[in-house]
Amino acid sequence: RRSIHNDNKTRGVRGRFLKMIGTQAAIGSDILDIGSRRAERHSDGVGARAPPMLRFGEPGAFDVPNVPDPAQFCRSNFASASGNKDEGQAVKFAKGTTTLAFKFNGGIIVSVDSRSTMGAYISSGTVKKVIEINPFLLGTMAGGAADCSFWERNLGVQCRMYELRNRKRITVAAASKLLANTMNSYRGYGLSMGTMVAGWDETGPQLYYVDDDGTRLKGKYYSVGSGSTYAYGVLDTLYRPDLTVEEAIDLGKRAIYHATHRDAYSGGINNLYHVTKEGWVKIHSIDVNDMHYEFIEEKKNAMSS
Amino acid sequence: CVIASAGCKTDVDQLRSVLDIKHKVYEHNHRKTMEVTSTAQMLSNTLYYKRFFPYYAFNVLAGVDAEGKGAVYSYDAIGSFERTAVTASGSGQAYLIPLMDNVIDHKNRNDERRELGREEVVEIVKDAFVTAGERDIYTGDSVDIWIITAEGIEKTSFELKKD
């Protein structure tokens, strides 16, 4: 059985695999022997048969299927990619769907929906897609629910370690870079994560988009997920950097509403956060269905006046 | 707390073994039993560490939290979890969840919500399984019900149609 170990000495995933093929002479012989090969590789003097010890900030060694091309196998059978990429798979994972965030003069607004789907089945209507990494950093969830929550929680650990070692809070640029590097090490394995890291550090409000293929982009506004195109329509039209806080909250709310209305995979409740110099604050949790009737009223009033 | 799992039995058994060991280690290290909230996170991490070779197990975790309130957590195969009021997993989940959402969690109803007593909820659960058994070919034979309260855990069983 092979395993991949994320040991931050970036030798590339392929390099590690070639090494492992060399050391595992007879694949059949260790099928029953689950622990010993891994223990050999991780003997840091912790004990001959000790399970792989968790090094802080890194996950433990991950098992991969014992096939010639594990990356391709995982991609085609266990991918939790958004859209229909897991249509033919036997195992479907929970997916997340419309999130957006934008920077303006008053800080950052992060607005998300709350629907999680497994194929065409809505597995939950109350998912928390904004992950509170620490009181000054927020991460959003789009793509694979487990992938996002695990790696953003892991990012929280790494940010805390940074704080302890350097006696200052981590910058948004550095935090997003840590996440992007992690994604890069598992590139090709079928992870699915489209997240935005938003926060306020010494350089002001910052917003980064980080992807499962290691993309990391700094920007003014982003929308991620299956409903992102609808949200972009609204954002592109109404966004201005000099919005007031009320206008910005309204924009965040409206963009998510339109996305949930048109995209089948988005819906539920709109959770909206505002990131300020003092940290993030949760503004509201409104059912998008209620918003629909609110906007209808508004249109009626606008038409009659 | 109690874990119920649907999916591949061998993976479910293996997962339980692993969780059992981790539980014991925690008790040795911390000198107290694991809380439901901690167990929930641990199960999520255990599932995610097999992200590239998943446990084919769809779990439901239930217990009583530190404040004495009931806690139910539902999982997908790789550890995404959420605390919910009601949940179900397996081949009959699409038949059970809407029913429970409406009757137990009072969703999408216009009448006034009322407190449901323990016996009443057990009857509702039994009815729900009978209903699922009628519409899902894979649900049947018998049902085990565990009732978890702050005082302890009680188990009852009842039979379903054998067809």
PDB file of N, CA and C in Angstrom, chain A residues 253-300:
ATOM      1  N   LYS A 253     -26.436  40.769  -0.447  1.00  0.00           N
ATOM      2  CA  LYS A 253     -27.692  40.030  -0.286  1.00  0.00           C
ATOM      3  C   LYS A 253     -28.346  39.790  -1.643  1.00  0.00           C
ATOM      4  N   ARG A 254     -28.393  40.831  -2.443  1.00  0.00           N
ATOM      5  CA  ARG A 254     -29.059  40.755  -3.738  1.00  0.00           C
ATOM      6  C   ARG A 254     -28.366  39.784  -4.681  1.00  0.00           C
ATOM      7  N   ALA A 255     -27.037  39.842  -4.703  1.00  0.00           N
ATOM      8  CA  ALA A 255     -26.296  38.972  -5.622  1.00  0.00           C
ATOM      9  C   ALA A 255     -26.549  37.505  -5.289  1.00  0.00           C
ATOM     10  N   ILE A 256     -26.530  37.169  -4.002  1.00  0.00           N
ATOM     11  CA  ILE A 256     -26.785  35.778  -3.609  1.00  0.00           C
ATOM     12  C   ILE A 256     -28.232  35.397  -3.935  1.00  0.00           C
ATOM     13  N   TYR A 257     -29.157  36.314  -3.705  1.00  0.00           N
ATOM     14  CA  TYR A 257     -30.552  35.997  -4.002  1.00  0.00           C
ATOM     15  C   TYR A 257     -30.714  35.615  -5.468  1.00  0.00           C
ATOM     16  N   HIS A 258     -30.134  36.427  -6.361  1.00  0.00           N
ATOM     17  CA  HIS A 258     -30.294  36.133  -7.783  1.00  0.00           C
ATOM     18  C   HIS A 258     -29.650  34.816  -8.170  1.00  0.00           C
ATOM     19  N   ALA A 259     -28.522  34.518  -7.570  1.00  0.00           N
ATOM     20  CA  ALA A 259     -27.863  33.243  -7.859  1.00  0.00           C
ATOM     21  C   ALA A 259     -28.714  32.075  -7.373  1.00  0.00           C
ATOM     22  N   THR A 260     -29.276  32.189  -6.169  1.00  0.00           N
ATOM     23  CA  THR A 260     -30.073  31.067  -5.650  1.00  0.00           C
ATOM     24  C   THR A 260     -31.362  30.899  -6.447  1.00  0.00           C
ATOM     25  N   HIS A 261     -31.865  32.009  -6.968  1.00  0.00           N
ATOM     26  CA  HIS A 261     -33.116  31.927  -7.728  1.00  0.00           C
ATOM     27  C   HIS A 261     -32.921  31.144  -9.020  1.00  0.00           C
ATOM     28  N   ARG A 262     -31.788  31.403  -9.704  1.00  0.00           N
ATOM     29  CA  ARG A 262     -31.596  30.778 -11.002  1.00  0.00           C
ATOM     30  C   ARG A 262     -30.809  29.479 -10.975  1.00  0.00           C
ATOM     31  N   ASP A 263     -29.946  29.302 -10.003  1.00  0.00           N
ATOM     32  CA  ASP A 263     -29.132  28.092  -9.960  1.00  0.00           C
ATOM     33  C   ASP A 263     -29.807  27.047  -9.067  1.00  0.00           C
ATOM     34  N   ALA A 264     -30.017  25.873  -9.623  1.00  0.00           N
ATOM     35  CA  ALA A 264     -30.698  24.822  -8.857  1.00  0.00           C
ATOM     36  C   ALA A 264     -29.868  24.344  -7.671  1.00  0.00           C
ATOM     37  N   TYR A 265     -28.540  24.429  -7.823  1.00  0.00           N
ATOM     38  CA  TYR A 265     -27.671  23.903  -6.778  1.00  0.00           C
ATOM     39  C   TYR A 265     -27.393  24.898  -5.658  1.00  0.00           C
ATOM     40  N   SER A 266     -28.007  26.092  -5.720  1.00  0.00           N
ATOM     41  CA  SER A 266     -27.817  27.068  -4.632  1.00  0.00           C
ATOM     42  C   SER A 266     -29.159  27.386  -4.020  1.00  0.00           C
ATOM     43  N   GLY A 267     -29.147  27.666  -2.731  1.00  0.00           N
ATOM     44  CA  GLY A 267     -30.403  28.022  -2.083  1.00  0.00           C
ATOM     45  C   GLY A 267     -30.253  28.045  -0.583  1.00  0.00           C
ATOM     46  N   GLY A 268     -31.387  28.063   0.103  1.00  0.00           N
ATOM     47  CA  GLY A 268     -31.335  27.980   1.563  1.00  0.00           C
ATOM     48  C   GLY A 268     -31.330  29.341   2.210  1.00  0.00           C
ATOM     49  N   ILE A 269     -30.250  29.589   2.948  1.00  0.00           N
ATOM     50  CA  ILE A 269     -30.173  30.804   3.751  1.00  0.00           C
ATOM     51  C   ILE A 269     -28.946  31.605   3.327  1.00  0.00           C
ATOM     52  N   ASN A 270     -29.112  32.938   3.303  1.00  0.00           N
ATOM     53  CA  ASN A 270     -27.969  33.786   2.977  1.00  0.00           C
ATOM     54  C   ASN A 270     -27.284  34.217   4.263  1.00  0.00           C
ATOM     55  N   ASN A 271     -26.035  33.792   4.427  1.00  0.00           N
ATOM     56  CA  ASN A 271     -25.262  34.232   5.593  1.00  0.00           C
ATOM     57  C   ASN A 271     -24.315  35.319   5.139  1.00  0.00           C
ATOM     58  N   LEU A 272     -24.362  36.461   5.804  1.00  0.00           N
ATOM     59  CA  LEU A 272     -23.549  37.595   5.376  1.00  0.00           C
ATOM     60  C   LEU A 272     -22.661  38.088   6.506  1.00  0.00           C
ATOM     61  N   TYR A 273     -21.386  38.307   6.194  1.00  0.00           N
ATOM     62  CA  TYR A 273     -20.419  38.783   7.182  1.00  0.00           C
ATOM     63  C   TYR A 273     -19.780  40.075   6.684  1.00  0.00           C
ATOM     64  N   HIS A 274     -19.380  40.919   7.625  1.00  0.00           N
ATOM     65  CA  HIS A 274     -18.680  42.155   7.278  1.00  0.00           C
ATOM     66  C   HIS A 274     -17.340  42.150   7.991  1.00  0.00           C
ATOM     67  N   VAL A 275     -16.248  42.289   7.225  1.00  0.00           N
ATOM     68  CA  VAL A 275     -14.923  42.304   7.840  1.00  0.00           C
ATOM     69  C   VAL A 275     -14.490  43.746   8.013  1.00  0.00           C
ATOM     70  N   THR A 276     -14.195  44.098   9.271  1.00  0.00           N
ATOM     71  CA  THR A 276     -13.767  45.474   9.561  1.00  0.00           C
ATOM     72  C   THR A 276     -12.396  45.432  10.208  1.00  0.00           C
ATOM     73  N   LYS A 277     -11.897  46.607  10.567  1.00  0.00           N
ATOM     74  CA  LYS A 277     -10.574  46.690  11.196  1.00  0.00           C
ATOM     75  C   LYS A 277     -10.549  45.910  12.505  1.00  0.00           C
ATOM     76  N   GLU A 278     -11.689  45.866  13.191  1.00  0.00           N
ATOM     77  CA  GLU A 278     -11.726  45.170  14.481  1.00  0.00           C
ATOM     78  C   GLU A 278     -11.943  43.676  14.332  1.00  0.00           C
ATOM     79  N   GLY A 279     -12.108  43.205  13.103  1.00  0.00           N
ATOM     80  CA  GLY A 279     -12.371  41.788  12.903  1.00  0.00           C
ATOM     81  C   GLY A 279     -13.667  41.619  12.131  1.00  0.00           C
ATOM     82  N   TRP A 280     -14.128  40.376  12.019  1.00  0.00           N
ATOM     83  CA  TRP A 280     -15.359  40.151  11.261  1.00  0.00           C
ATOM     84  C   TRP A 280     -16.560  40.187  12.194  1.00  0.00           C
ATOM     85  N   VAL A 281     -17.708  40.510  11.579  1.00  0.00           N
ATOM     86  CA  VAL A 281     -18.948  40.534  12.356  1.00  0.00           C
ATOM     87  C   VAL A 281     -20.031  39.898  11.476  1.00  0.00           C
ATOM     88  N   LYS A 282     -20.889  39.059  12.071  1.00  0.00           N
ATOM     89  CA  LYS A 282     -21.933  38.435  11.248  1.00  0.00           C
ATOM     90  C   LYS A 282     -23.109  39.388  11.176  1.00  0.00           C
ATOM     91  N   ILE A 283     -23.522  39.706   9.962  1.00  0.00           N
ATOM     92  CA  ILE A 283     -24.581  40.699   9.820  1.00  0.00           C
ATOM     93  C   ILE A 283     -25.960  40.049   9.853  1.00  0.00           C
ATOM     94  N   HIS A 284     -26.200  39.048   8.997  1.00  0.00           N
ATOM     95  CA  HIS A 284     -27.524  38.432   9.017  1.00  0.00           C
ATOM     96  C   HIS A 284     -27.535  37.030   8.443  1.00  0.00           C
ATOM     97  N   SER A 285     -28.666  36.336   8.707  1.00  0.00           N
ATOM     98  CA  SER A 285     -28.928  35.008   8.153  1.00  0.00           C
ATOM     99  C   SER A 285     -30.360  35.076   7.653  1.00  0.00           C
ATOM    100  N   ILE A 286     -30.558  35.320   6.371  1.00  0.00           N
ATOM    101  CA  ILE A 286     -31.931  35.494   5.869  1.00  0.00           C
ATOM    102  C   ILE A 286     -32.266  34.395   4.880  1.00  0.00           C
ATOM    103  N   ASP A 287     -33.457  33.840   5.006  1.00  0.00           N
ATOM    104  CA  ASP A 287     -33.928  32.824   4.064  1.00  0.00           C
ATOM    105  C   ASP A 287     -34.105  33.484   2.694  1.00  0.00           C
ATOM    106  N   VAL A 288     -33.542  32.882   1.654  1.00  0.00           N
ATOM    107  CA  VAL A 288     -33.611  33.540   0.339  1.00  0.00           C
ATOM    108  C   VAL A 288     -35.043  33.601  -0.191  1.00  0.00           C
ATOM    109  N   ASN A 289     -35.870  32.691   0.308  1.00  0.00           N
ATOM    110  CA  ASN A 289     -37.271  32.727  -0.105  1.00  0.00           C
ATOM    111  C   ASN A 289     -37.946  34.011   0.376  1.00  0.00           C
ATOM    112  N   ASP A 290     -37.646  34.419   1.601  1.00  0.00           N
ATOM    113  CA  ASP A 290     -38.211  35.677   2.122  1.00  0.00           C
ATOM    114  C   ASP A 290     -37.713  36.857   1.295  1.00  0.00           C
ATOM    115  N   MET A 291     -36.464  36.782   0.861  1.00  0.00           N
ATOM    116  CA  MET A 291     -35.901  37.875   0.050  1.00  0.00           C
ATOM    117  C   MET A 291     -36.654  38.012  -1.259  1.00  0.00           C
ATOM    118  N   HIS A 292     -37.090  36.868  -1.793  1.00  0.00           N
ATOM    119  CA  HIS A 292     -37.811  36.887  -3.068  1.00  0.00           C
ATOM    120  C   HIS A 292     -39.040  37.771  -2.978  1.00  0.00           C
ATOM    121  N   TYR A 293     -39.811  37.572  -1.891  1.00  0.00           N
ATOM    122  CA  TYR A 293     -41.044  38.354  -1.728  1.00  0.00           C
ATOM    123  C   TYR A 293     -40.736  39.801  -1.397  1.00  0.00           C
ATOM    124  N   GLU A 294     -39.646  40.035  -0.701  1.00  0.00           N
ATOM    125  CA  GLU A 294     -39.226  41.406  -0.388  1.00  0.00           C
ATOM    126  C   GLU A 294     -38.899  42.157  -1.675  1.00  0.00           C
ATOM    127  N   PHE A 295     -38.171  41.497  -2.576  1.00  0.00           N
ATOM    128  CA  PHE A 295     -37.791  42.165  -3.825  1.00  0.00           C
ATOM    129  C   PHE A 295     -38.982  42.352  -4.752  1.00  0.00           C
ATOM    130  N   ILE A 296     -39.939  41.439  -4.681  1.00  0.00           N
ATOM    131  CA  ILE A 296     -41.154  41.592  -5.499  1.00  0.00           C
ATOM    132  C   ILE A 296     -41.909  42.845  -5.060  1.00  0.00           C
ATOM    133  N   GLU A 297     -42.031  43.015  -3.747  1.00  0.00           N
ATOM    134  CA  GLU A 297     -42.678  44.215  -3.184  1.00  0.00           C
ATOM    135  C   GLU A 297     -41.986  45.471  -3.704  1.00  0.00           C
ATOM    136  N   GLU A 298     -40.658  45.412  -3.646  1.00  0.00           N
ATOM    137  CA  GLU A 298     -39.837  46.557  -4.051  1.00  0.00           C
ATOM    138  C   GLU A 298     -40.095  46.915  -5.503  1.00  0.00           C
ATOM    139  N   LYS A 299     -40.151  45.864  -6.350  1.00  0.00           N
ATOM    140  CA  LYS A 299     -40.375  46.102  -7.777  1.00  0.00           C
ATOM    141  C   LYS A 299     -41.754  46.714  -8.004  1.00  0.00           C
ATOM    142  N   LYS A 300     -42.721  46.175  -7.245  1.00  0.00           N
ATOM    143  CA  LYS A 300     -44.093  46.688  -7.384  1.00  0.00           C
ATOM    144  C   LYS A 300     -44.145  48.158  -7.021  1.00  0.00           C
TER     145      LYS A 300
END
